[in-house]
């Protein structure tokens, strides 16, 4: 008989549940696609005060997205297209001054190497020799990008196009070309393509209202970063804006939040933090390096005959007896309630304790497309919870056969930085609370009491070890070294890129501050 997995091990495994929620099924949802449309005019190659040129900043940003796609979502499609070039390279060269550097396809090591060849002063020379700078017709470039999307036979769930330029009037006041570009941008947006502008610093400032405000797409929802009026002057700012736009934010579940009888609000459940792991190893056949497919078959131990799913049952041992059940009976037992969130009540925030957190929280945000008016009711609930400093206690069932959990919905207000980029979205953090069965009682032994001098000395140690900690300031050195090694092998580099282990720097700072005479320098985590 097949093993009947214990209810706890199958559904309440924290790591397993988080992995299931984070998975993306490309067969059902489709793939994301991203086209970089880069201005290749002469103005893009001019840098100031030893700063990288707008073109060099763009290439570094494109490379960063390529490498991140390879690691995190290698099934997505990316393309790189230049406009305003002297040379033309597109199907049948039907679009003048448009150069397709990379077709819409999967990211790979070869493409990263191609982008590396366009970086720096040498890369600018290569770009000038390969493409050159010529007349600009943004309408033709948008039309060419539209054909890239239409030529793809795969199902695309999200189509995004990013324009990188430092010119606020690409056609120099040519009203006819401006009209053509606006018309083609409107056609693209009607087909579901989201157009974003990543404008870079130029002398005299960049005025979005002159042309591009009619080209770019409005924000898809209130949580998305809209058109930024200020241009990017630094690479970090540009990469930050691109990261905020490049990934489509998918919910792991769309549920109804029941506030009472007949009062339902549609919400989406998002994962904001998930433990990063090394990808699983892929087994290859040694003769041809083709991936090996694994299939599992069940056979009768006595007759050796193949067993079908209907021939197996589930069993669990209880009090020395084997409790045998059919698969349908197990499924019925597992179902406690329909998927959704059900409001139970409200509690003061001080009742929520740090030790109540069982796993990383989820984020709850309204889904206006499912139920009209959800955003309005959700916003009202969020504001009242914030004003009264309370959290909402809910019963959470993610899917049909998952066990119900208690969630504490902690309100979060929207926060933006100086560049009006969203730091924190408005919504509720869903904190998983324990059941009584999950709480353990520890038997502690009586320990000796510390003296006053020992307490004072420990206070000094604690005071010296204080520093401002942010989880996003530390990268996992093991993962970073792993991907650097893979990158070096894929790109045929002589040696992997050096990584900066910030955790070891923190240890250095700790030792130097604790033992001033140890000879260790104190320049540890001053930048953290």
Short mmCIF file of C-alpha atoms in Angstrom, two decimals:
data_model
loop_
_atom_site.label_atom_id
_atom_site.label_comp_id
_atom_site.label_asym_id
_atom_site.label_seq_id
_atom_site.Cartn_x
_atom_site.Cartn_y
_atom_site.Cartn_z
CA UNK A 1 0.00 0.00 0.00
CA UNK A 2 1.15 3.53 -0.72
CA UNK A 3 2.27 5.66 2.18
CA UNK A 4 -0.43 7.98 3.51
CA UNK A 5 1.48 11.10 4.39
CA UNK A 6 0.76 12.64 7.73
CA UNK A 7 -1.42 15.75 7.47
CA UNK A 8 1.19 17.83 9.29
CA UNK A 9 4.13 16.79 7.10
CA UNK A 10 2.31 17.25 3.81
CA UNK A 11 0.69 20.62 4.28
CA UNK A 12 2.35 22.34 7.19
CA UNK A 13 5.96 21.98 6.12
CA UNK A 14 6.98 25.62 6.11
CA UNK A 15 9.73 25.39 3.52
CA UNK A 16 7.69 23.18 1.24
CA UNK A 17 4.67 25.44 1.43
CA UNK A 18 6.74 28.51 0.62
CA UNK A 19 8.33 26.77 -2.37
CA UNK A 20 4.91 25.79 -3.70
CA UNK A 21 3.61 29.32 -3.37
CA UNK A 22 6.61 30.83 -5.15
CA UNK A 23 6.58 28.52 -8.14
CA UNK A 24 5.55 29.91 -11.54
CA UNK A 25 3.71 27.64 -13.94
CA UNK A 26 4.68 28.93 -17.37
CA UNK A 27 2.31 26.52 -19.12
CA UNK A 28 -0.74 28.12 -17.49
CA UNK A 29 0.38 31.71 -16.95
CA UNK A 30 2.69 32.22 -19.94
CA UNK A 31 6.08 33.92 -20.01
CA UNK A 32 7.13 37.47 -19.31
CA UNK A 33 8.79 39.40 -22.12
CA UNK A 34 10.93 42.51 -21.99
CA UNK A 35 12.27 44.62 -24.88
CA UNK A 36 15.01 47.21 -24.30
CA UNK A 37 14.62 50.04 -26.84
CA UNK A 38 17.81 52.10 -26.54
CA UNK A 39 18.58 55.47 -28.12
CA UNK A 40 21.83 55.31 -30.11
CA UNK A 41 22.14 59.01 -30.89
CA UNK A 42 25.39 60.92 -30.37
CA UNK A 43 24.04 62.55 -27.20
CA UNK A 44 23.87 59.13 -25.50
CA UNK A 45 27.65 58.68 -25.75
CA UNK A 46 28.58 61.96 -24.03
CA UNK A 47 29.55 61.69 -20.36
CA UNK A 48 30.30 64.48 -17.90
CA UNK A 49 32.89 64.82 -15.11
CA UNK A 50 34.31 61.32 -15.52
CA UNK A 51 30.83 59.89 -15.03
CA UNK A 52 29.73 57.02 -17.30
CA UNK A 53 27.86 58.09 -20.40
CA UNK A 54 24.10 57.47 -20.63
CA UNK A 55 24.81 54.69 -23.15
CA UNK A 56 27.30 52.99 -20.82
CA UNK A 57 24.85 53.24 -17.90
CA UNK A 58 22.17 51.67 -20.07
CA UNK A 59 24.40 48.76 -21.11
CA UNK A 60 25.37 48.06 -17.50
CA UNK A 61 21.69 48.05 -16.58
CA UNK A 62 20.81 45.73 -19.50
CA UNK A 63 23.58 43.35 -18.46
CA UNK A 64 22.32 43.33 -14.89
CA UNK A 65 18.82 42.39 -16.06
CA UNK A 66 20.18 39.68 -18.37
CA UNK A 67 22.14 38.01 -15.59
CA UNK A 68 19.29 38.28 -13.09
CA UNK A 69 16.88 36.76 -15.62
CA UNK A 70 19.25 33.85 -16.21
CA UNK A 71 19.31 33.11 -12.47
CA UNK A 72 15.76 33.87 -11.36
CA UNK A 73 13.53 33.42 -14.44
CA UNK A 74 15.40 31.88 -17.36
CA UNK A 75 12.14 31.13 -19.24
CA UNK A 76 11.39 34.82 -19.77
CA UNK A 77 12.14 36.45 -23.13
CA UNK A 78 14.32 39.54 -23.59
CA UNK A 79 15.38 41.63 -26.60
CA UNK A 80 17.71 44.55 -27.26
CA UNK A 81 16.87 47.05 -30.01
CA UNK A 82 18.63 50.32 -30.89
CA UNK A 83 16.98 53.24 -32.66
CA UNK A 84 18.52 56.37 -34.17
CA UNK A 85 21.31 54.30 -35.74
CA UNK A 86 23.04 54.87 -39.05
CA UNK A 87 22.95 51.17 -39.97
CA UNK A 88 19.75 49.12 -40.10
CA UNK A 89 19.33 45.49 -39.08
CA UNK A 90 15.81 44.07 -38.97
CA UNK A 91 13.77 41.62 -41.07
CA UNK A 92 14.13 42.69 -44.71
CA UNK A 93 15.52 46.03 -43.38
CA UNK A 94 12.04 47.48 -43.74
CA UNK A 95 12.62 49.89 -40.84
CA UNK A 96 15.34 52.47 -41.40
CA UNK A 97 17.68 53.48 -38.56
CA UNK A 98 16.52 50.55 -36.37
CA UNK A 99 19.07 47.91 -35.32
CA UNK A 100 17.90 44.67 -33.68
CA UNK A 101 20.88 43.60 -31.62
CA UNK A 102 19.10 40.70 -29.88
CA UNK A 103 15.81 39.13 -31.00
CA UNK A 104 13.13 38.34 -28.44
CA UNK A 105 14.48 35.10 -27.02
CA UNK A 106 15.78 33.44 -23.85
CA UNK A 107 18.71 35.15 -22.08
CA UNK A 108 22.01 33.34 -22.31
CA UNK A 109 25.76 33.57 -21.80
CA UNK A 110 26.36 34.64 -25.39
CA UNK A 111 24.05 37.60 -25.02
CA UNK A 112 25.76 38.71 -21.83
CA UNK A 113 29.08 38.65 -23.67
CA UNK A 114 27.57 40.72 -26.49
CA UNK A 115 26.40 43.37 -24.03
CA UNK A 116 29.81 43.36 -22.32
CA UNK A 117 31.32 44.24 -25.68
CA UNK A 118 29.28 47.48 -25.70
CA UNK A 119 30.41 48.71 -22.29
CA UNK A 120 33.01 51.36 -21.57
CA UNK A 121 34.98 53.48 -24.03
CA UNK A 122 35.90 50.45 -26.13
CA UNK A 123 32.25 49.43 -26.25
CA UNK A 124 31.26 52.90 -27.44
CA UNK A 125 33.75 52.55 -30.31
CA UNK A 126 32.35 49.13 -31.19
CA UNK A 127 28.80 50.53 -31.16
CA UNK A 128 29.88 53.42 -33.41
CA UNK A 129 31.53 51.05 -35.88
CA UNK A 130 28.68 48.52 -35.82
CA UNK A 131 25.60 50.74 -35.72
CA UNK A 132 26.65 54.38 -35.83
CA UNK A 133 24.34 57.31 -35.08
CA UNK A 134 21.84 58.58 -37.63
CA UNK A 135 18.33 59.93 -37.99
CA UNK A 136 15.64 59.09 -35.44
CA UNK A 137 12.18 57.75 -36.13
CA UNK A 138 10.73 56.40 -32.90
CA UNK A 139 7.50 55.38 -34.64
CA UNK A 140 9.45 53.00 -36.90
CA UNK A 141 11.29 51.58 -33.88
CA UNK A 142 8.02 50.96 -32.01
CA UNK A 143 6.58 49.29 -35.11
CA UNK A 144 9.65 47.04 -35.31
CA UNK A 145 9.23 46.08 -31.63
CA UNK A 146 5.56 45.31 -32.30
CA UNK A 147 6.65 42.80 -34.94
CA UNK A 148 9.00 41.17 -32.43
CA UNK A 149 6.03 40.42 -30.20
CA UNK A 150 3.80 39.22 -33.04
CA UNK A 151 6.47 36.80 -34.32
CA UNK A 152 6.57 34.96 -30.99
CA UNK A 153 4.45 31.79 -31.02
CA UNK A 154 4.71 31.19 -27.28
CA UNK A 155 2.07 32.38 -24.86
CA UNK A 156 3.12 35.69 -23.28
CA UNK A 157 1.55 36.69 -19.99
CA UNK A 158 3.18 40.11 -19.75
CA UNK A 159 4.73 42.30 -22.44
CA UNK A 160 6.88 45.27 -21.44
CA UNK A 161 8.97 47.72 -23.47
CA UNK A 162 11.52 50.06 -21.87
CA UNK A 163 12.78 53.14 -23.70
CA UNK A 164 16.22 54.44 -22.66
CA UNK A 165 17.06 57.94 -23.89
CA UNK A 166 18.50 61.28 -22.82
CA UNK A 167 16.57 63.31 -25.43
CA UNK A 168 13.17 64.71 -24.49
CA UNK A 169 12.44 65.65 -28.15
CA UNK A 170 13.73 62.69 -30.19
CA UNK A 171 12.53 64.10 -33.52
CA UNK A 172 13.79 67.64 -32.99
CA UNK A 173 10.33 69.19 -33.24
CA UNK A 174 9.16 67.23 -36.32
CA UNK A 175 5.42 67.16 -35.61
CA UNK A 176 4.68 64.49 -38.24
CA UNK A 177 7.14 61.98 -36.74
CA UNK A 178 5.89 62.85 -33.25
CA UNK A 179 2.34 62.04 -34.37
CA UNK A 180 3.41 58.73 -35.94
CA UNK A 181 5.25 57.71 -32.77
CA UNK A 182 2.26 58.56 -30.56
CA UNK A 183 -0.06 56.59 -32.85
CA UNK A 184 2.19 53.52 -32.87
CA UNK A 185 2.62 53.70 -29.09
CA UNK A 186 -1.15 53.76 -28.72
CA UNK A 187 -1.44 50.70 -30.97
CA UNK A 188 1.14 48.86 -28.86
CA UNK A 189 -0.67 49.67 -25.63
CA UNK A 190 -3.93 48.37 -27.09
CA UNK A 191 -2.25 45.00 -27.73
CA UNK A 192 -1.23 44.76 -24.06
CA UNK A 193 2.33 46.08 -24.28
CA UNK A 194 3.36 48.25 -21.31
CA UNK A 195 5.68 51.08 -22.38
CA UNK A 196 8.01 52.57 -19.76
CA UNK A 197 10.44 55.47 -20.02
CA UNK A 198 13.88 55.27 -18.41
CA UNK A 199 15.10 58.79 -19.14
CA UNK A 200 18.64 59.80 -18.29
CA UNK A 201 20.23 63.09 -17.31
CA UNK A 202 20.90 65.68 -20.00
CA UNK A 203 22.21 69.27 -19.86
CA UNK A 204 19.33 71.63 -19.19
CA UNK A 205 17.09 68.93 -17.73
CA UNK A 206 14.68 66.41 -19.25
CA UNK A 207 11.13 67.67 -19.85
CA UNK A 208 8.81 64.64 -20.02
CA UNK A 209 5.81 66.78 -20.94
CA UNK A 210 7.27 67.74 -24.34
CA UNK A 211 6.70 64.32 -25.90
CA UNK A 212 7.06 61.16 -23.81
CA UNK A 213 4.12 61.74 -21.46
CA UNK A 214 1.84 60.76 -24.38
CA UNK A 215 3.89 57.65 -25.21
CA UNK A 216 4.40 55.80 -21.93
CA UNK A 217 1.73 53.65 -20.28
CA UNK A 218 -0.04 54.73 -17.10
CA UNK A 219 0.56 52.63 -13.94
CA UNK A 220 -1.27 49.29 -14.05
CA UNK A 221 -2.35 49.72 -10.43
CA UNK A 222 -1.84 52.06 -7.51
CA UNK A 223 1.11 50.06 -6.21
CA UNK A 224 3.13 50.34 -9.42
CA UNK A 225 5.73 53.00 -9.94
CA UNK A 226 4.38 55.54 -12.44
CA UNK A 227 6.17 57.90 -14.81
CA UNK A 228 9.00 59.65 -12.97
CA UNK A 229 9.48 63.31 -13.85
CA UNK A 230 13.11 63.50 -12.70
CA UNK A 231 15.74 61.81 -14.92
CA UNK A 232 18.28 59.28 -13.63
CA UNK A 233 21.73 60.77 -13.09
CA UNK A 234 23.35 57.73 -11.48
CA UNK A 235 23.57 54.06 -12.38
CA UNK A 236 22.10 53.02 -9.02
CA UNK A 237 18.98 55.13 -9.62
CA UNK A 238 18.53 53.69 -13.10
CA UNK A 239 18.91 50.11 -11.92
CA UNK A 240 16.47 50.75 -9.09
CA UNK A 241 13.80 51.98 -11.49
CA UNK A 242 14.37 49.11 -13.91
CA UNK A 243 14.14 46.52 -11.12
CA UNK A 244 10.84 48.06 -10.01
CA UNK A 245 9.45 47.65 -13.53
CA UNK A 246 11.01 44.56 -15.09
CA UNK A 247 9.17 41.87 -13.11
CA UNK A 248 5.42 41.38 -13.26
CA UNK A 249 4.14 41.09 -9.72
CA UNK A 250 2.22 37.81 -9.58
CA UNK A 251 -0.03 36.85 -6.73
CA UNK A 252 0.23 33.31 -5.41
CA UNK A 253 -3.51 33.33 -4.79
CA UNK A 254 -6.55 35.51 -5.46
CA UNK A 255 -9.07 35.13 -2.65
CA UNK A 256 -12.12 36.73 -1.09
CA UNK A 257 -11.67 38.55 2.20
CA UNK A 258 -14.96 38.03 4.01
CA UNK A 259 -15.67 40.98 6.33
CA UNK A 260 -19.10 39.72 7.30
CA UNK A 261 -22.19 38.09 5.87
CA UNK A 262 -22.55 39.18 2.25
CA UNK A 263 -19.50 41.51 2.42
CA UNK A 264 -16.57 40.18 0.38
CA UNK A 265 -13.46 42.00 -0.83
CA UNK A 266 -11.21 40.51 -3.52
CA UNK A 267 -7.53 40.45 -2.52
CA UNK A 268 -4.30 39.04 -3.88
CA UNK A 269 -1.70 37.22 -1.76
CA UNK A 270 1.93 38.06 -2.53
CA UNK A 271 5.24 36.76 -1.17
CA UNK A 272 7.67 39.54 -0.27
CA UNK A 273 10.47 37.43 1.23
CA UNK A 274 11.49 33.89 0.36
CA UNK A 275 14.69 32.08 1.22
CA UNK A 276 16.97 31.96 -1.81
CA UNK A 277 18.46 28.56 -2.54
CA UNK A 278 20.82 27.07 -5.06
CA UNK A 279 18.95 25.58 -8.02
CA UNK A 280 18.52 21.84 -8.05
CA UNK A 281 21.10 19.86 -10.00
CA UNK A 282 19.89 18.50 -13.36
CA UNK A 283 20.88 14.92 -14.11
CA UNK A 284 22.31 14.38 -17.61
CA UNK A 285 22.85 11.21 -19.61
CA UNK A 286 26.61 10.72 -19.82
CA UNK A 287 26.69 9.74 -23.54
CA UNK A 288 24.98 12.85 -24.97
CA UNK A 289 24.47 15.22 -22.01
CA UNK A 290 20.71 15.19 -22.56
CA UNK A 291 18.54 15.78 -19.46
CA UNK A 292 17.30 12.58 -17.85
CA UNK A 293 13.58 12.27 -17.15
CA UNK A 294 12.57 10.40 -14.01
CA UNK A 295 9.41 8.30 -13.90
CA UNK A 296 8.05 6.44 -10.89
CA UNK A 297 6.17 3.14 -11.17
CA UNK A 298 4.61 1.05 -8.39
CA UNK A 299 4.80 -2.76 -8.57
CA UNK A 300 3.26 -5.49 -6.46
CA UNK A 301 5.88 -6.95 -4.12
CA UNK A 302 4.72 -10.57 -4.67
CA UNK A 303 3.50 -10.78 -8.27
CA UNK A 304 5.59 -7.98 -9.75
CA UNK A 305 2.61 -6.61 -11.69
CA UNK A 306 2.28 -2.89 -12.38
CA UNK A 307 -0.09 -1.08 -10.00
CA UNK A 308 -2.44 1.64 -11.17
CA UNK A 309 -3.40 4.61 -8.96
CA UNK A 310 -6.77 2.96 -8.33
CA UNK A 311 -5.00 -0.12 -6.95
CA UNK A 312 -3.36 1.76 -4.09
CA UNK A 313 -4.73 2.97 -0.78
CA UNK A 314 -3.45 5.19 2.04
CA UNK A 315 -2.46 3.85 5.42
CA UNK A 316 -1.30 5.34 8.69
CA UNK A 317 -0.35 3.51 11.84
CA UNK A 318 -2.23 4.59 14.98
CA UNK A 319 -2.02 2.75 18.33
CA UNK A 320 -0.44 -0.25 16.63
CA UNK A 321 -3.19 -0.56 14.01
CA UNK A 322 -3.06 0.25 10.31
CA UNK A 323 -5.81 2.69 9.46
CA UNK A 324 -6.57 2.17 5.75
CA UNK A 325 -8.44 4.76 3.72
CA UNK A 326 -9.19 5.48 0.07
CA UNK A 327 -7.64 8.52 -1.61
CA UNK A 328 -11.06 10.19 -1.88
CA UNK A 329 -11.63 9.73 1.83
CA UNK A 330 -8.27 11.35 2.60
CA UNK A 331 -9.14 14.32 0.38
CA UNK A 332 -12.46 14.80 2.19
CA UNK A 333 -10.74 14.69 5.59
CA UNK A 334 -8.22 17.31 4.53
CA UNK A 335 -10.84 19.83 3.45
CA UNK A 336 -11.87 22.10 6.33
CA UNK A 337 -13.07 25.19 4.50
CA UNK A 338 -13.18 26.83 1.11
CA UNK A 339 -10.20 28.97 0.04
CA UNK A 340 -10.35 32.53 1.32
CA UNK A 341 -9.75 34.94 4.19
CA UNK A 342 -12.37 35.25 6.90
CA UNK A 343 -12.24 38.16 9.34
CA UNK A 344 -12.53 37.06 12.98
CA UNK A 345 -11.88 40.32 14.84
CA UNK A 346 -9.34 42.97 15.78
CA UNK A 347 -6.61 43.06 18.42
CA UNK A 348 -4.27 45.80 19.69
CA UNK A 349 -0.80 45.71 18.13
CA UNK A 350 0.85 45.14 21.50
CA UNK A 351 -0.84 41.72 21.64
CA UNK A 352 1.23 40.58 18.65
CA UNK A 353 4.55 39.12 19.86
CA UNK A 354 7.75 38.54 17.91
CA UNK A 355 7.87 34.90 18.92
CA UNK A 356 4.46 34.32 17.31
CA UNK A 357 5.92 34.48 13.78
CA UNK A 358 6.10 30.98 12.29
CA UNK A 359 7.42 31.80 8.79
CA UNK A 360 7.92 34.70 6.40
CA UNK A 361 4.84 36.85 6.06
CA UNK A 362 2.64 37.28 2.99
CA UNK A 363 1.39 40.60 1.65
CA UNK A 364 -2.31 41.29 1.07
CA UNK A 365 -3.37 43.77 -1.63
CA UNK A 366 -6.82 44.42 -3.21
CA UNK A 367 -7.79 42.98 -6.60
CA UNK A 368 -10.12 45.56 -8.12
CA UNK A 369 -10.50 43.56 -11.36
CA UNK A 370 -12.18 40.65 -9.55
CA UNK A 371 -14.69 42.59 -7.46
CA UNK A 372 -15.43 46.24 -8.21
CA UNK A 373 -15.09 48.43 -5.13
CA UNK A 374 -12.58 46.14 -3.40
CA UNK A 375 -9.86 48.83 -3.43
CA UNK A 376 -12.14 51.40 -1.78
CA UNK A 377 -13.25 49.10 1.05
CA UNK A 378 -9.73 47.73 1.49
CA UNK A 379 -8.27 51.24 1.76
CA UNK A 380 -10.85 52.22 4.35
CA UNK A 381 -10.04 49.12 6.43
CA UNK A 382 -6.30 49.78 6.10
CA UNK A 383 -6.62 53.39 7.26
CA UNK A 384 -8.80 52.59 10.28
CA UNK A 385 -6.47 49.82 11.41
CA UNK A 386 -3.50 52.20 11.08
CA UNK A 387 -5.25 54.99 12.99
CA UNK A 388 -6.40 52.71 15.81
CA UNK A 389 -3.12 50.76 15.91
CA UNK A 390 -4.79 47.37 15.65
CA UNK A 391 -4.30 44.26 13.52
CA UNK A 392 -7.05 42.17 11.93
CA UNK A 393 -7.21 38.51 12.92
CA UNK A 394 -8.29 36.25 10.03
CA UNK A 395 -8.63 32.61 9.13
CA UNK A 396 -6.60 31.92 5.97
CA UNK A 397 -7.10 28.97 3.60
CA UNK A 398 -4.92 29.26 0.50
CA UNK A 399 -6.14 26.32 -1.59
CA UNK A 400 -8.87 23.71 -1.28
CA UNK A 401 -6.90 21.01 0.57
CA UNK A 402 -4.59 23.24 2.59
CA UNK A 403 -5.13 23.48 6.34
CA UNK A 404 -6.52 26.76 7.70
CA UNK A 405 -4.10 29.10 9.42
CA UNK A 406 -4.53 32.15 11.61
CA UNK A 407 -3.21 35.35 10.02
CA UNK A 408 -2.57 38.65 11.76
CA UNK A 409 -3.07 41.38 9.16
CA UNK A 410 -0.69 44.18 10.14
CA UNK A 411 -1.37 47.48 8.30
CA UNK A 412 1.38 49.21 6.33
CA UNK A 413 1.15 52.73 4.88
CA UNK A 414 2.69 53.70 1.56
CA UNK A 415 6.23 55.12 1.69
CA UNK A 416 8.17 56.84 -1.12
CA UNK A 417 11.74 58.10 -1.32
CA UNK A 418 13.02 61.49 -2.48
CA UNK A 419 12.71 60.42 -6.13
CA UNK A 420 9.06 59.45 -5.55
CA UNK A 421 9.93 55.78 -6.01
CA UNK A 422 7.79 53.57 -3.83
CA UNK A 423 9.66 52.04 -0.91
CA UNK A 424 6.69 50.33 0.75
CA UNK A 425 3.31 49.60 -0.81
CA UNK A 426 0.06 50.18 1.09
CA UNK A 427 -1.48 46.93 2.30
CA UNK A 428 -1.48 44.32 5.05
CA UNK A 429 1.36 42.02 6.07
CA UNK A 430 -0.09 38.60 6.89
CA UNK A 431 1.74 37.21 9.93
CA UNK A 432 1.27 33.46 10.45
CA UNK A 433 0.26 32.74 14.05
CA UNK A 434 0.78 29.45 15.91
CA UNK A 435 -1.87 27.07 17.15
CA UNK A 436 -1.77 25.83 20.72
CA UNK A 437 -0.24 22.57 19.38
CA UNK A 438 2.66 24.53 17.90
CA UNK A 439 3.75 26.15 21.17
CA UNK A 440 6.45 24.30 23.11
CA UNK A 441 7.13 24.59 26.82
CA UNK A 442 10.82 24.55 27.72
CA UNK A 443 12.13 23.12 30.95
CA UNK A 444 14.81 25.60 32.05
CA UNK A 445 17.28 24.96 34.81
CA UNK A 446 18.04 27.49 37.52
CA UNK A 447 21.10 29.54 36.52
CA UNK A 448 23.38 31.54 38.83
CA UNK A 449 22.67 35.26 39.10
CA UNK A 450 25.17 37.68 37.53
CA UNK A 451 26.90 40.21 39.75
CA UNK A 452 26.57 43.96 39.28
CA UNK A 453 30.05 44.25 37.77
CA UNK A 454 29.27 41.50 35.27
CA UNK A 455 26.02 43.21 34.26
CA UNK A 456 27.82 46.56 33.79
CA UNK A 457 30.52 44.91 31.67
CA UNK A 458 27.92 43.23 29.48
CA UNK A 459 26.15 46.58 29.03
CA UNK A 460 29.40 48.03 27.67
CA UNK A 461 29.78 45.11 25.26
CA UNK A 462 26.20 45.43 24.01
CA UNK A 463 26.58 49.18 23.58
CA UNK A 464 29.75 48.79 21.47
CA UNK A 465 28.22 46.08 19.28
CA UNK A 466 25.27 48.21 18.17
CA UNK A 467 24.96 49.14 14.48
CA UNK A 468 22.21 49.91 12.02
CA UNK A 469 21.11 46.61 10.52
CA UNK A 470 19.17 46.21 7.25
CA UNK A 471 18.55 42.76 5.84
CA UNK A 472 18.79 44.07 2.27
CA UNK A 473 22.35 45.26 2.93
CA UNK A 474 23.75 41.71 3.21
CA UNK A 475 23.88 39.23 0.34
CA UNK A 476 24.28 35.52 0.94
CA UNK A 477 28.02 34.98 0.24
CA UNK A 478 27.54 31.28 -0.53
CA UNK A 479 24.92 31.97 -3.21
CA UNK A 480 26.88 34.88 -4.66
CA UNK A 481 30.05 32.78 -4.96
CA UNK A 482 28.04 29.93 -6.52
CA UNK A 483 26.58 32.18 -9.25
CA UNK A 484 29.91 33.92 -9.86
CA UNK A 485 31.49 30.52 -10.51
CA UNK A 486 28.69 29.57 -12.91
CA UNK A 487 28.98 32.92 -14.65
CA UNK A 488 32.73 32.49 -15.10
CA UNK A 489 32.24 29.03 -16.63
CA UNK A 490 29.44 30.19 -18.93
CA UNK A 491 31.27 33.32 -20.13
CA UNK A 492 34.70 31.64 -20.41
CA UNK A 493 36.25 34.02 -17.89
CA UNK A 494 39.74 33.39 -16.57
CA UNK A 495 38.54 33.67 -12.96
CA UNK A 496 35.21 34.34 -11.26
CA UNK A 497 34.38 37.88 -10.27
CA UNK A 498 35.39 38.72 -6.72
CA UNK A 499 32.51 38.99 -4.26
CA UNK A 500 32.46 41.19 -1.20
CA UNK A 501 31.53 39.19 1.88
CA UNK A 502 29.80 41.76 4.07
CA UNK A 503 29.23 39.21 6.84
CA UNK A 504 33.00 38.86 7.37
CA UNK A 505 33.29 42.65 7.42
CA UNK A 506 30.70 42.73 10.15
CA UNK A 507 32.76 40.22 12.16
CA UNK A 508 35.87 42.37 11.71
CA UNK A 509 34.02 45.39 13.00
CA UNK A 510 32.74 43.39 15.96
CA UNK A 511 36.22 42.22 16.99
CA UNK A 512 37.82 45.65 16.58
CA UNK A 513 35.12 47.40 18.62
CA UNK A 514 35.12 44.75 21.33
CA UNK A 515 38.91 44.45 21.60
CA UNK A 516 40.43 47.83 20.64
CA UNK A 517 43.96 46.55 21.05
CA UNK A 518 43.59 43.57 18.74
CA UNK A 519 45.20 45.35 15.76
CA UNK A 520 42.14 44.83 13.57
CA UNK A 521 41.05 47.91 11.64
CA UNK A 522 37.69 49.43 12.54
CA UNK A 523 36.50 50.16 8.98
CA UNK A 524 34.05 47.29 9.09
CA UNK A 525 30.38 48.07 8.39
CA UNK A 526 30.51 51.83 8.37
CA UNK A 527 28.66 51.85 5.04
CA UNK A 528 25.99 49.39 6.14
#
